[in-house]
mmCIF file of N, CA and C in Angstrom:
data_model
loop_
_atom_site.group_PDB
_atom_site.id
_atom_site.type_symbol
_atom_site.label_atom_id
_atom_site.label_comp_id
_atom_site.label_asym_id
_atom_site.label_seq_id
_atom_site.Cartn_x
_atom_site.Cartn_y
_atom_site.Cartn_z
ATOM 1 N N UNK A 1 -10.155 4.131 -14.769
ATOM 2 C CA UNK A 1 -10.168 2.902 -15.499
ATOM 3 C C UNK A 1 -8.862 3.019 -14.931
ATOM 4 N N UNK A 2 -8.350 2.078 -13.958
ATOM 5 C CA UNK A 2 -6.646 1.554 -12.897
ATOM 6 C C UNK A 2 -6.621 -0.122 -14.689
ATOM 7 N N UNK A 3 -5.455 0.153 -14.740
ATOM 8 C CA UNK A 3 -4.758 -0.359 -15.074
ATOM 9 C C UNK A 3 -4.488 -1.948 -14.797
ATOM 10 N N UNK A 4 -4.218 -2.877 -16.096
ATOM 11 C CA UNK A 4 -4.196 -3.787 -15.452
ATOM 12 C C UNK A 4 -2.638 -3.936 -15.104
ATOM 13 N N UNK A 5 -1.524 -4.196 -13.766
ATOM 14 C CA UNK A 5 -0.404 -4.763 -13.459
ATOM 15 C C UNK A 5 -0.129 -5.588 -14.734
ATOM 16 N N UNK A 6 1.147 -5.982 -14.714
ATOM 17 C CA UNK A 6 1.489 -7.186 -15.676
ATOM 18 C C UNK A 6 2.533 -7.900 -15.063
ATOM 19 N N UNK A 7 2.868 -9.965 -15.112
ATOM 20 C CA UNK A 7 3.487 -10.153 -13.916
ATOM 21 C C UNK A 7 4.388 -10.427 -14.442
ATOM 22 N N UNK A 8 5.587 -10.070 -13.756
ATOM 23 C CA UNK A 8 6.496 -11.656 -14.528
ATOM 24 C C UNK A 8 7.281 -11.603 -12.732
ATOM 25 N N UNK A 9 8.117 -12.788 -12.479
ATOM 26 C CA UNK A 9 8.869 -12.964 -11.532
ATOM 27 C C UNK A 9 10.321 -13.108 -11.817
ATOM 28 N N UNK A 10 10.623 -11.933 -10.766
ATOM 29 C CA UNK A 10 12.358 -11.834 -9.864
ATOM 30 C C UNK A 10 12.647 -13.141 -9.854
ATOM 31 N N UNK A 11 13.801 -13.635 -9.585
ATOM 32 C CA UNK A 11 15.516 -14.594 -9.352
ATOM 33 C C UNK A 11 15.012 -14.933 -8.616
ATOM 34 N N UNK A 12 14.529 -14.146 -7.198
ATOM 35 C CA UNK A 12 13.829 -13.953 -5.719
ATOM 36 C C UNK A 12 12.767 -15.378 -5.513
ATOM 37 N N UNK A 13 12.522 -15.555 -6.723
ATOM 38 C CA UNK A 13 11.131 -16.162 -6.031
ATOM 39 C C UNK A 13 9.554 -14.758 -5.927
ATOM 40 N N UNK A 14 9.799 -13.827 -6.024
ATOM 41 C CA UNK A 14 8.773 -13.172 -5.705
ATOM 42 C C UNK A 14 8.361 -12.245 -6.693
ATOM 43 N N UNK A 15 7.222 -11.616 -6.472
ATOM 44 C CA UNK A 15 6.608 -11.268 -7.498
ATOM 45 C C UNK A 15 6.621 -9.498 -7.562
ATOM 46 N N UNK A 16 7.026 -8.560 -8.942
ATOM 47 C CA UNK A 16 7.228 -8.102 -9.169
ATOM 48 C C UNK A 16 5.794 -7.866 -10.410
ATOM 49 N N UNK A 17 5.579 -6.435 -9.720
ATOM 50 C CA UNK A 17 5.114 -6.001 -10.624
ATOM 51 C C UNK A 17 5.452 -4.566 -11.692
ATOM 52 N N UNK A 18 5.438 -4.442 -12.867
ATOM 53 C CA UNK A 18 5.718 -2.614 -13.103
ATOM 54 C C UNK A 18 3.728 -2.816 -13.637
ATOM 55 N N UNK A 19 3.589 -1.130 -13.959
ATOM 56 C CA UNK A 19 2.072 -0.759 -13.919
ATOM 57 C C UNK A 19 2.010 0.437 -15.670
ATOM 58 N N UNK A 20 1.880 0.494 -15.797
ATOM 59 C CA UNK A 20 1.890 1.478 -17.228
ATOM 60 C C UNK A 20 0.615 2.275 -16.746
ATOM 61 N N UNK A 21 1.294 3.525 -16.334
ATOM 62 C CA UNK A 21 -0.520 4.041 -16.667
ATOM 63 C C UNK A 21 -0.577 4.912 -18.183
ATOM 64 N N UNK A 22 -1.535 4.775 -18.523
ATOM 65 C CA UNK A 22 -2.399 5.225 -19.665
ATOM 66 C C UNK A 22 -1.678 7.101 -19.954
ATOM 67 N N UNK A 23 -1.036 6.404 -21.076
ATOM 68 C CA UNK A 23 -0.554 8.425 -21.549
ATOM 69 C C UNK A 23 0.784 8.773 -20.560
ATOM 70 N N UNK A 24 1.356 7.464 -20.287
ATOM 71 C CA UNK A 24 2.487 8.296 -18.994
ATOM 72 C C UNK A 24 3.462 6.695 -19.506
ATOM 73 N N UNK A 25 4.742 7.686 -20.349
ATOM 74 C CA UNK A 25 6.057 7.317 -21.373
ATOM 75 C C UNK A 25 6.171 6.273 -20.105
ATOM 76 N N UNK A 26 6.414 6.407 -18.768
ATOM 77 C CA UNK A 26 7.774 5.286 -17.571
ATOM 78 C C UNK A 26 6.468 4.372 -17.048
ATOM 79 N N UNK A 27 7.096 3.329 -16.381
ATOM 80 C CA UNK A 27 6.885 2.164 -16.022
ATOM 81 C C UNK A 27 7.565 2.404 -14.488
ATOM 82 N N UNK A 28 6.246 2.304 -14.307
ATOM 83 C CA UNK A 28 7.185 2.289 -12.029
ATOM 84 C C UNK A 28 6.916 1.173 -11.886
ATOM 85 N N UNK A 29 8.318 0.257 -11.519
ATOM 86 C CA UNK A 29 8.280 -0.908 -11.135
ATOM 87 C C UNK A 29 7.400 -0.578 -9.370
ATOM 88 N N UNK A 30 7.301 -1.842 -8.858
ATOM 89 C CA UNK A 30 5.897 -1.854 -7.715
ATOM 90 C C UNK A 30 6.749 -2.993 -6.818
ATOM 91 N N UNK A 31 7.736 -3.412 -5.946
ATOM 92 C CA UNK A 31 7.520 -4.868 -5.563
ATOM 93 C C UNK A 31 7.031 -4.931 -4.286
ATOM 94 N N UNK A 32 6.025 -6.439 -4.546
ATOM 95 C CA UNK A 32 4.434 -6.472 -3.105
ATOM 96 C C UNK A 32 4.667 -7.934 -2.714
ATOM 97 N N UNK A 33 4.748 -8.334 -1.902
ATOM 98 C CA UNK A 33 4.681 -9.292 -1.047
ATOM 99 C C UNK A 33 3.495 -9.737 -0.826
ATOM 100 N N UNK A 34 1.790 -10.819 -1.428
ATOM 101 C CA UNK A 34 1.006 -10.516 -0.654
ATOM 102 C C UNK A 34 0.683 -11.366 1.022
ATOM 103 N N UNK A 35 -0.072 -10.286 1.752
ATOM 104 C CA UNK A 35 0.071 -10.540 2.751
ATOM 105 C C UNK A 35 -2.357 -10.680 3.103
ATOM 106 N N UNK A 36 -2.161 -11.868 3.819
ATOM 107 C CA UNK A 36 -3.778 -11.508 3.983
ATOM 108 C C UNK A 36 -3.927 -11.883 4.973
ATOM 109 N N UNK A 37 -5.441 -10.978 5.105
ATOM 110 C CA UNK A 37 -5.806 -10.981 6.882
ATOM 111 C C UNK A 37 -7.294 -12.518 6.571
ATOM 112 N N UNK A 38 -7.137 -12.640 8.101
ATOM 113 C CA UNK A 38 -8.434 -13.972 8.245
ATOM 114 C C UNK A 38 -8.844 -13.969 10.078
ATOM 115 N N UNK A 39 -10.310 -14.327 9.779
ATOM 116 C CA UNK A 39 -10.932 -14.702 10.453
ATOM 117 C C UNK A 39 -11.931 -15.999 10.604
ATOM 118 N N UNK A 40 -12.327 -16.025 11.722
ATOM 119 C CA UNK A 40 -13.428 -16.461 11.904
ATOM 120 C C UNK A 40 -14.506 -17.774 10.559
ATOM 121 N N UNK A 41 -14.607 -16.049 9.996
ATOM 122 C CA UNK A 41 -16.189 -16.615 9.207
ATOM 123 C C UNK A 41 -14.702 -16.095 8.150
ATOM 124 N N UNK A 42 -14.097 -16.708 7.723
ATOM 125 C CA UNK A 42 -13.601 -17.612 6.283
ATOM 126 C C UNK A 42 -13.167 -18.779 6.444
ATOM 127 N N UNK A 43 -13.657 -19.103 7.833
ATOM 128 C CA UNK A 43 -14.132 -20.143 7.589
ATOM 129 C C UNK A 43 -12.404 -21.085 7.499
ATOM 130 N N UNK A 44 -11.767 -22.519 7.252
ATOM 131 C CA UNK A 44 -11.087 -22.798 6.777
ATOM 132 C C UNK A 44 -10.385 -23.204 5.038
ATOM 133 N N UNK A 45 -9.059 -20.882 5.180
ATOM 134 C CA UNK A 45 -8.895 -21.190 3.876
ATOM 135 C C UNK A 45 -8.323 -22.418 2.945
ATOM 136 N N UNK A 46 -7.761 -22.550 1.952
ATOM 137 C CA UNK A 46 -6.541 -23.335 0.630
ATOM 138 C C UNK A 46 -5.160 -22.762 1.418
ATOM 139 N N UNK A 47 -5.078 -23.037 2.890
ATOM 140 C CA UNK A 47 -3.876 -22.252 2.648
ATOM 141 C C UNK A 47 -2.617 -22.781 1.175
ATOM 142 N N UNK A 48 -2.868 -24.286 0.777
ATOM 143 C CA UNK A 48 -1.904 -24.486 0.195
ATOM 144 C C UNK A 48 -2.297 -23.361 -0.846
ATOM 145 N N UNK A 49 -3.257 -23.018 -1.898
ATOM 146 C CA UNK A 49 -3.420 -22.048 -3.110
ATOM 147 C C UNK A 49 -2.682 -21.887 -2.357
ATOM 148 N N UNK A 50 -3.654 -20.672 -1.605
ATOM 149 C CA UNK A 50 -3.028 -18.850 -1.964
ATOM 150 C C UNK A 50 -1.569 -18.808 -1.146
ATOM 151 N N UNK A 51 -0.962 -19.683 -1.213
ATOM 152 C CA UNK A 51 0.219 -20.420 -0.910
ATOM 153 C C UNK A 51 0.713 -20.462 -2.872
ATOM 154 N N UNK A 52 0.101 -21.286 -3.440
ATOM 155 C CA UNK A 52 1.162 -21.296 -4.939
ATOM 156 C C UNK A 52 -0.064 -20.255 -5.231
ATOM 157 N N UNK A 53 -0.097 -18.994 -5.261
ATOM 158 C CA UNK A 53 -0.832 -17.546 -6.202
ATOM 159 C C UNK A 53 -0.349 -16.738 -5.185
ATOM 160 N N UNK A 54 0.999 -17.212 -4.406
ATOM 161 C CA UNK A 54 1.195 -15.706 -3.913
ATOM 162 C C UNK A 54 1.056 -15.543 -2.743
ATOM 163 N N UNK A 55 0.308 -15.676 -1.775
ATOM 164 C CA UNK A 55 0.272 -14.874 -0.682
ATOM 165 C C UNK A 55 0.654 -15.885 0.736
ATOM 166 N N UNK A 56 2.199 -14.940 1.065
ATOM 167 C CA UNK A 56 3.868 -14.787 1.798
ATOM 168 C C UNK A 56 3.488 -14.598 3.130
ATOM 169 N N UNK A 57 1.592 -14.182 4.255
ATOM 170 C CA UNK A 57 1.954 -13.192 5.211
ATOM 171 C C UNK A 57 0.283 -13.618 4.861
ATOM 172 N N UNK A 58 0.281 -13.515 6.386
ATOM 173 C CA UNK A 58 -1.416 -13.891 7.018
ATOM 174 C C UNK A 58 -1.156 -12.715 8.578
ATOM 175 N N UNK A 59 -1.930 -11.952 8.698
ATOM 176 C CA UNK A 59 -2.621 -11.486 10.138
ATOM 177 C C UNK A 59 -3.416 -11.612 10.181
ATOM 178 N N UNK A 60 -3.996 -12.914 11.542
ATOM 179 C CA UNK A 60 -4.722 -13.377 12.032
ATOM 180 C C UNK A 60 -5.486 -13.241 12.786
ATOM 181 N N UNK A 61 -6.997 -12.917 12.683
ATOM 182 C CA UNK A 61 -7.959 -11.626 14.153
ATOM 183 C C UNK A 61 -7.522 -13.171 15.301
ATOM 184 N N UNK A 62 -7.221 -11.965 16.412
ATOM 185 C CA UNK A 62 -6.959 -12.512 17.408
ATOM 186 C C UNK A 62 -8.164 -12.851 19.180
ATOM 187 N N UNK A 63 -9.097 -11.373 18.483
ATOM 188 C CA UNK A 63 -9.809 -11.278 19.408
ATOM 189 C C UNK A 63 -11.317 -9.796 18.176
ATOM 190 N N UNK A 64 -12.066 -10.531 19.545
ATOM 191 C CA UNK A 64 -12.559 -9.413 18.273
ATOM 192 C C UNK A 64 -13.330 -8.917 20.701
ATOM 193 N N UNK A 65 -13.365 -7.570 20.395
ATOM 194 C CA UNK A 65 -14.192 -6.872 22.149
ATOM 195 C C UNK A 65 -13.054 -7.030 22.912
ATOM 196 N N UNK A 66 -14.014 -7.250 24.130
ATOM 197 C CA UNK A 66 -13.585 -6.642 25.573
ATOM 198 C C UNK A 66 -13.034 -8.425 25.993
ATOM 199 N N UNK A 67 -13.674 -9.569 24.968
ATOM 200 C CA UNK A 67 -12.967 -11.102 25.138
ATOM 201 C C UNK A 67 -14.019 -12.027 24.660
ATOM 202 N N UNK A 68 -14.062 -11.925 23.197
ATOM 203 C CA UNK A 68 -13.691 -12.422 22.053
ATOM 204 C C UNK A 68 -12.748 -13.239 21.449
ATOM 205 N N UNK A 69 -12.297 -14.576 21.971
ATOM 206 C CA UNK A 69 -11.361 -14.886 20.664
ATOM 207 C C UNK A 69 -12.080 -15.677 20.386
ATOM 208 N N UNK A 70 -10.911 -15.367 18.482
ATOM 209 C CA UNK A 70 -11.523 -16.078 17.356
ATOM 210 C C UNK A 70 -11.228 -17.332 17.369
ATOM 211 N N UNK A 71 -12.581 -18.132 16.790
ATOM 212 C CA UNK A 71 -12.538 -20.003 17.014
ATOM 213 C C UNK A 71 -11.993 -20.500 16.736
ATOM 214 N N UNK A 72 -10.768 -19.868 15.060
ATOM 215 C CA UNK A 72 -10.248 -19.981 14.287
ATOM 216 C C UNK A 72 -8.824 -19.505 14.021
ATOM 217 N N UNK A 73 -8.769 -18.996 15.519
ATOM 218 C CA UNK A 73 -6.805 -18.817 15.444
ATOM 219 C C UNK A 73 -6.224 -20.083 15.098
ATOM 220 N N UNK A 74 -6.792 -20.628 16.473
ATOM 221 C CA UNK A 74 -4.957 -21.841 16.375
ATOM 222 C C UNK A 74 -4.942 -21.790 15.014
ATOM 223 N N UNK A 75 -5.879 -22.262 14.510
ATOM 224 C CA UNK A 75 -6.789 -23.418 13.391
ATOM 225 C C UNK A 75 -6.056 -22.831 11.843
ATOM 226 N N UNK A 76 -6.113 -21.171 11.684
ATOM 227 C CA UNK A 76 -4.893 -20.571 10.387
ATOM 228 C C UNK A 76 -3.741 -21.059 11.123
ATOM 229 N N UNK A 77 -3.646 -20.163 11.944
ATOM 230 C CA UNK A 77 -1.978 -20.301 12.801
ATOM 231 C C UNK A 77 -0.818 -21.037 12.081
ATOM 232 N N UNK A 78 -1.280 -22.076 12.314
ATOM 233 C CA UNK A 78 -1.509 -23.947 11.762
ATOM 234 C C UNK A 78 -0.983 -23.944 10.325
ATOM 235 N N UNK A 79 -2.074 -24.156 10.310
ATOM 236 C CA UNK A 79 -2.950 -24.354 8.586
ATOM 237 C C UNK A 79 -1.831 -23.248 7.915
ATOM 238 N N UNK A 80 -1.394 -22.312 8.485
ATOM 239 C CA UNK A 80 -1.507 -21.150 6.758
ATOM 240 C C UNK A 80 0.225 -21.612 7.064
ATOM 241 N N UNK A 81 0.508 -21.483 8.218
ATOM 242 C CA UNK A 81 2.397 -22.151 8.988
ATOM 243 C C UNK A 81 2.846 -23.211 7.982
ATOM 244 N N UNK A 82 2.145 -24.390 7.792
ATOM 245 C CA UNK A 82 2.389 -25.964 7.361
ATOM 246 C C UNK A 82 2.271 -25.443 5.605
ATOM 247 N N UNK A 83 1.691 -24.888 5.688
ATOM 248 C CA UNK A 83 0.945 -24.149 3.672
ATOM 249 C C UNK A 83 2.957 -23.584 3.687
ATOM 250 N N UNK A 84 2.910 -22.799 4.273
ATOM 251 C CA UNK A 84 4.258 -21.788 3.797
ATOM 252 C C UNK A 84 4.220 -20.109 4.346
ATOM 253 N N UNK A 85 2.256 -20.295 4.448
ATOM 254 C CA UNK A 85 2.078 -18.476 4.237
ATOM 255 C C UNK A 85 2.225 -17.840 5.848
ATOM 256 N N UNK A 86 3.110 -17.067 6.155
ATOM 257 C CA UNK A 86 4.118 -17.074 7.538
ATOM 258 C C UNK A 86 3.031 -16.226 8.471
ATOM 259 N N UNK A 87 2.705 -16.255 9.309
ATOM 260 C CA UNK A 87 2.260 -15.594 10.156
ATOM 261 C C UNK A 87 2.973 -14.681 11.026
ATOM 262 N N UNK A 88 2.730 -13.075 10.278
ATOM 263 C CA UNK A 88 3.091 -12.190 10.518
ATOM 264 C C UNK A 88 2.268 -11.501 12.760
ATOM 265 N N UNK A 89 1.579 -11.576 12.211
ATOM 266 C CA UNK A 89 1.093 -10.684 13.764
ATOM 267 C C UNK A 89 -1.162 -11.386 13.948
ATOM 268 N N UNK A 90 -1.207 -10.653 14.371
ATOM 269 C CA UNK A 90 -3.337 -11.067 15.081
ATOM 270 C C UNK A 90 -3.354 -10.210 15.302
ATOM 271 N N UNK A 91 -4.561 -10.085 15.051
ATOM 272 C CA UNK A 91 -5.424 -8.406 15.183
ATOM 273 C C UNK A 91 -6.754 -8.681 16.469
ATOM 274 N N UNK A 92 -6.668 -7.621 16.946
ATOM 275 C CA UNK A 92 -8.061 -7.153 17.862
ATOM 276 C C UNK A 92 -8.968 -6.164 16.301
ATOM 277 N N UNK A 93 -9.951 -6.775 16.523
ATOM 278 C CA UNK A 93 -11.461 -6.373 15.954
ATOM 279 C C UNK A 93 -11.937 -4.838 17.035
ATOM 280 N N UNK A 94 -11.539 -3.446 16.791
ATOM 281 C CA UNK A 94 -12.097 -3.094 18.732
ATOM 282 C C UNK A 94 -13.683 -2.474 18.103
ATOM 283 N N UNK A 95 -14.177 -2.713 18.668
ATOM 284 C CA UNK A 95 -15.843 -1.948 18.955
ATOM 285 C C UNK A 95 -15.746 -1.171 19.482
ATOM 286 N N UNK A 96 -16.677 0.239 19.184
ATOM 287 C CA UNK A 96 -16.682 2.149 19.772
ATOM 288 C C UNK A 96 -17.149 1.806 21.314
ATOM 289 N N UNK A 97 -18.209 0.914 20.876
ATOM 290 C CA UNK A 97 -18.673 0.684 22.099
ATOM 291 C C UNK A 97 -18.375 0.505 23.691
ATOM 292 N N UNK A 98 -17.388 -0.089 23.048
ATOM 293 C CA UNK A 98 -16.691 -0.628 24.589
ATOM 294 C C UNK A 98 -15.047 -0.225 25.441
ATOM 295 N N UNK A 99 -15.403 -0.468 26.326
ATOM 296 C CA UNK A 99 -13.860 0.519 26.848
ATOM 297 C C UNK A 99 -12.943 0.389 26.327
ATOM 298 N N UNK A 100 -12.312 1.178 25.654
ATOM 299 C CA UNK A 100 -10.966 0.495 25.128
ATOM 300 C C UNK A 100 -9.333 0.175 25.151
ATOM 301 N N UNK A 101 -9.130 0.411 26.777
ATOM 302 C CA UNK A 101 -7.895 -0.817 27.731
ATOM 303 C C UNK A 101 -8.542 -1.518 27.821
ATOM 304 N N UNK A 102 -9.653 -1.976 28.097
ATOM 305 C CA UNK A 102 -10.021 -3.889 28.297
ATOM 306 C C UNK A 102 -9.937 -4.583 27.327
ATOM 307 N N UNK A 103 -10.244 -3.792 25.653
ATOM 308 C CA UNK A 103 -10.762 -4.731 25.014
ATOM 309 C C UNK A 103 -8.730 -4.501 24.571
ATOM 310 N N UNK A 104 -7.836 -2.610 24.457
ATOM 311 C CA UNK A 104 -6.099 -3.572 24.546
ATOM 312 C C UNK A 104 -6.070 -4.664 24.998
ATOM 313 N N UNK A 105 -5.979 -4.441 26.719
ATOM 314 C CA UNK A 105 -5.485 -5.867 27.350
ATOM 315 C C UNK A 105 -5.375 -6.779 26.772
ATOM 316 N N UNK A 106 -6.977 -7.056 26.153
ATOM 317 C CA UNK A 106 -7.248 -8.596 26.217
ATOM 318 C C UNK A 106 -6.792 -9.053 24.625
ATOM 319 N N UNK A 107 -6.630 -7.791 23.735
ATOM 320 C CA UNK A 107 -5.684 -8.074 23.136
ATOM 321 C C UNK A 107 -4.593 -8.838 22.736
ATOM 322 N N UNK A 108 -3.726 -8.601 23.780
ATOM 323 C CA UNK A 108 -2.413 -8.004 24.058
ATOM 324 C C UNK A 108 -2.573 -9.806 24.539
ATOM 325 N N UNK A 109 -2.724 -9.810 25.354
ATOM 326 C CA UNK A 109 -3.105 -11.622 25.618
ATOM 327 C C UNK A 109 -3.638 -12.856 25.323
ATOM 328 N N UNK A 110 -3.913 -12.149 24.544
ATOM 329 C CA UNK A 110 -4.022 -13.111 23.127
ATOM 330 C C UNK A 110 -3.419 -13.725 22.320
ATOM 331 N N UNK A 111 -2.405 -12.295 21.888
ATOM 332 C CA UNK A 111 -0.788 -12.398 21.179
ATOM 333 C C UNK A 111 -0.083 -12.837 21.970
ATOM 334 N N UNK A 112 -0.268 -12.660 22.465
ATOM 335 C CA UNK A 112 0.957 -14.026 23.988
ATOM 336 C C UNK A 112 0.779 -14.507 23.665
ATOM 337 N N UNK A 113 -0.159 -15.139 24.122
ATOM 338 C CA UNK A 113 -0.347 -16.664 23.803
ATOM 339 C C UNK A 113 -0.223 -17.331 22.440
ATOM 340 N N UNK A 114 0.197 -16.429 21.466
ATOM 341 C CA UNK A 114 0.391 -17.556 20.554
ATOM 342 C C UNK A 114 1.905 -16.706 19.875
ATOM 343 N N UNK A 115 2.117 -15.937 20.712
ATOM 344 C CA UNK A 115 3.124 -15.719 20.236
ATOM 345 C C UNK A 115 3.936 -14.387 18.727
ATOM 346 N N UNK A 116 3.154 -13.952 18.754
ATOM 347 C CA UNK A 116 2.980 -13.123 18.515
ATOM 348 C C UNK A 116 2.517 -11.535 18.839
ATOM 349 N N UNK A 117 2.875 -10.328 17.800
ATOM 350 C CA UNK A 117 2.881 -9.283 17.759
ATOM 351 C C UNK A 117 1.155 -8.743 17.691
ATOM 352 N N UNK A 118 0.634 -7.731 18.000
ATOM 353 C CA UNK A 118 -0.700 -7.303 18.209
ATOM 354 C C UNK A 118 -0.959 -5.760 17.359
ATOM 355 N N UNK A 119 -2.114 -6.381 15.955
ATOM 356 C CA UNK A 119 -2.228 -4.533 15.616
ATOM 357 C C UNK A 119 -4.001 -4.677 15.645
ATOM 358 N N UNK A 120 -4.661 -3.381 15.426
ATOM 359 C CA UNK A 120 -5.454 -3.215 16.229
ATOM 360 C C UNK A 120 -6.459 -2.758 14.366
ATOM 361 N N UNK A 121 -7.831 -3.684 14.208
ATOM 362 C CA UNK A 121 -8.821 -2.730 13.942
ATOM 363 C C UNK A 121 -10.263 -2.196 14.369
ATOM 364 N N UNK A 122 -9.579 -0.899 13.936
ATOM 365 C CA UNK A 122 -11.039 0.208 14.147
ATOM 366 C C UNK A 122 -11.815 0.036 14.030
ATOM 367 N N UNK A 123 -12.933 -0.055 13.376
ATOM 368 C CA UNK A 123 -13.995 0.499 12.336
ATOM 369 C C UNK A 123 -15.148 1.174 13.108
ATOM 370 N N UNK A 124 -15.932 2.001 12.724
ATOM 371 C CA UNK A 124 -17.255 1.812 13.741
ATOM 372 C C UNK A 124 -18.753 1.077 11.969
ATOM 373 N N UNK A 125 -19.068 -0.175 12.975
ATOM 374 C CA UNK A 125 -19.625 -0.785 12.601
ATOM 375 C C UNK A 125 -21.090 -0.589 13.091
ATOM 376 N N UNK A 126 -22.217 -0.656 12.062
ATOM 377 C CA UNK A 126 -23.714 -1.681 12.012
ATOM 378 C C UNK A 126 -23.367 -2.891 12.899
ATOM 379 N N UNK A 127 -22.547 -3.479 12.569
ATOM 380 C CA UNK A 127 -22.993 -5.181 12.896
ATOM 381 C C UNK A 127 -22.066 -4.690 14.497
ATOM 382 N N UNK A 128 -22.570 -6.994 15.053
ATOM 383 C CA UNK A 128 -21.123 -6.386 16.307
ATOM 384 C C UNK A 128 -22.849 -6.946 17.783
ATOM 385 N N UNK A 129 -22.310 -6.626 18.584
ATOM 386 C CA UNK A 129 -22.752 -7.343 20.052
ATOM 387 C C UNK A 129 -23.853 -5.466 20.116
ATOM 388 N N UNK A 130 -24.323 -5.325 20.577
ATOM 389 C CA UNK A 130 -25.998 -4.516 20.639
ATOM 390 C C UNK A 130 -24.969 -3.458 21.591
ATOM 391 N N UNK A 131 -24.753 -2.236 21.268
ATOM 392 C CA UNK A 131 -24.531 -1.466 22.073
ATOM 393 C C UNK A 131 -25.177 -0.572 23.487
ATOM 394 N N UNK A 132 -25.199 0.121 23.792
ATOM 395 C CA UNK A 132 -25.588 1.240 24.525
ATOM 396 C C UNK A 132 -26.382 2.144 24.030
ATOM 397 N N UNK A 133 -26.050 3.016 23.010
ATOM 398 C CA UNK A 133 -26.232 3.475 22.417
ATOM 399 C C UNK A 133 -26.429 3.618 21.078
ATOM 400 N N UNK A 134 -27.551 4.321 19.944
ATOM 401 C CA UNK A 134 -26.761 4.848 18.343
ATOM 402 C C UNK A 134 -25.398 5.709 18.849
ATOM 403 N N UNK A 135 -25.335 6.384 18.941
ATOM 404 C CA UNK A 135 -23.914 7.185 19.720
ATOM 405 C C UNK A 135 -21.944 6.338 20.059
ATOM 406 N N UNK A 136 -21.800 5.593 19.813
ATOM 407 C CA UNK A 136 -20.911 4.868 20.608
ATOM 408 C C UNK A 136 -19.962 5.672 21.175
ATOM 409 N N UNK A 137 -19.184 5.900 22.173
ATOM 410 C CA UNK A 137 -18.228 5.722 23.094
ATOM 411 C C UNK A 137 -16.964 5.978 21.853
ATOM 412 N N UNK A 138 -16.759 6.914 21.881
ATOM 413 C CA UNK A 138 -14.547 6.899 21.445
ATOM 414 C C UNK A 138 -14.577 5.503 22.588
ATOM 415 N N UNK A 139 -13.514 5.104 21.925
ATOM 416 C CA UNK A 139 -12.892 4.208 21.791
ATOM 417 C C UNK A 139 -10.641 4.445 21.897
ATOM 418 N N UNK A 140 -10.323 4.600 23.348
ATOM 419 C CA UNK A 140 -9.171 5.156 23.471
ATOM 420 C C UNK A 140 -8.022 3.579 24.509
ATOM 421 N N UNK A 141 -7.537 3.785 23.167
ATOM 422 C CA UNK A 141 -6.752 2.018 23.503
ATOM 423 C C UNK A 141 -5.361 2.619 24.034
ATOM 424 N N UNK A 142 -4.916 2.341 25.038
ATOM 425 C CA UNK A 142 -3.566 2.397 25.066
ATOM 426 C C UNK A 142 -3.218 1.533 25.689
ATOM 427 N N UNK A 143 -2.034 0.112 24.988
ATOM 428 C CA UNK A 143 -2.005 -0.977 25.323
ATOM 429 C C UNK A 143 0.046 -0.528 25.254
#
């Protein structure tokens, strides 16, 4: 069972956490900045509420697969920025059964269109578009 972190606000306005582990005499200070990720599947989050609850950054899904641009990418970036939640990057959800080079090129193109860096989300999943076989080919991303 994990102990609950005790919250305290510091002078800079960022949250600090001190966690006391059961049976341990020492406290472990740990500074954290809450960064979220979102995609079209999150709908339209209440960014002002998220900011009020400590969110300071967001990584927004920019693309998935070789050609799908997230339908709420621009809306998420604009709404988060207005609320004070800083867009840090866009991520590409990559499927293992599509060529990695194609997905990487599209991810870089989408990220460049909004002026942010990109990062990849690599998962082997049973959801998504139909794949050619039950054993997906490994995607090699070189971007």
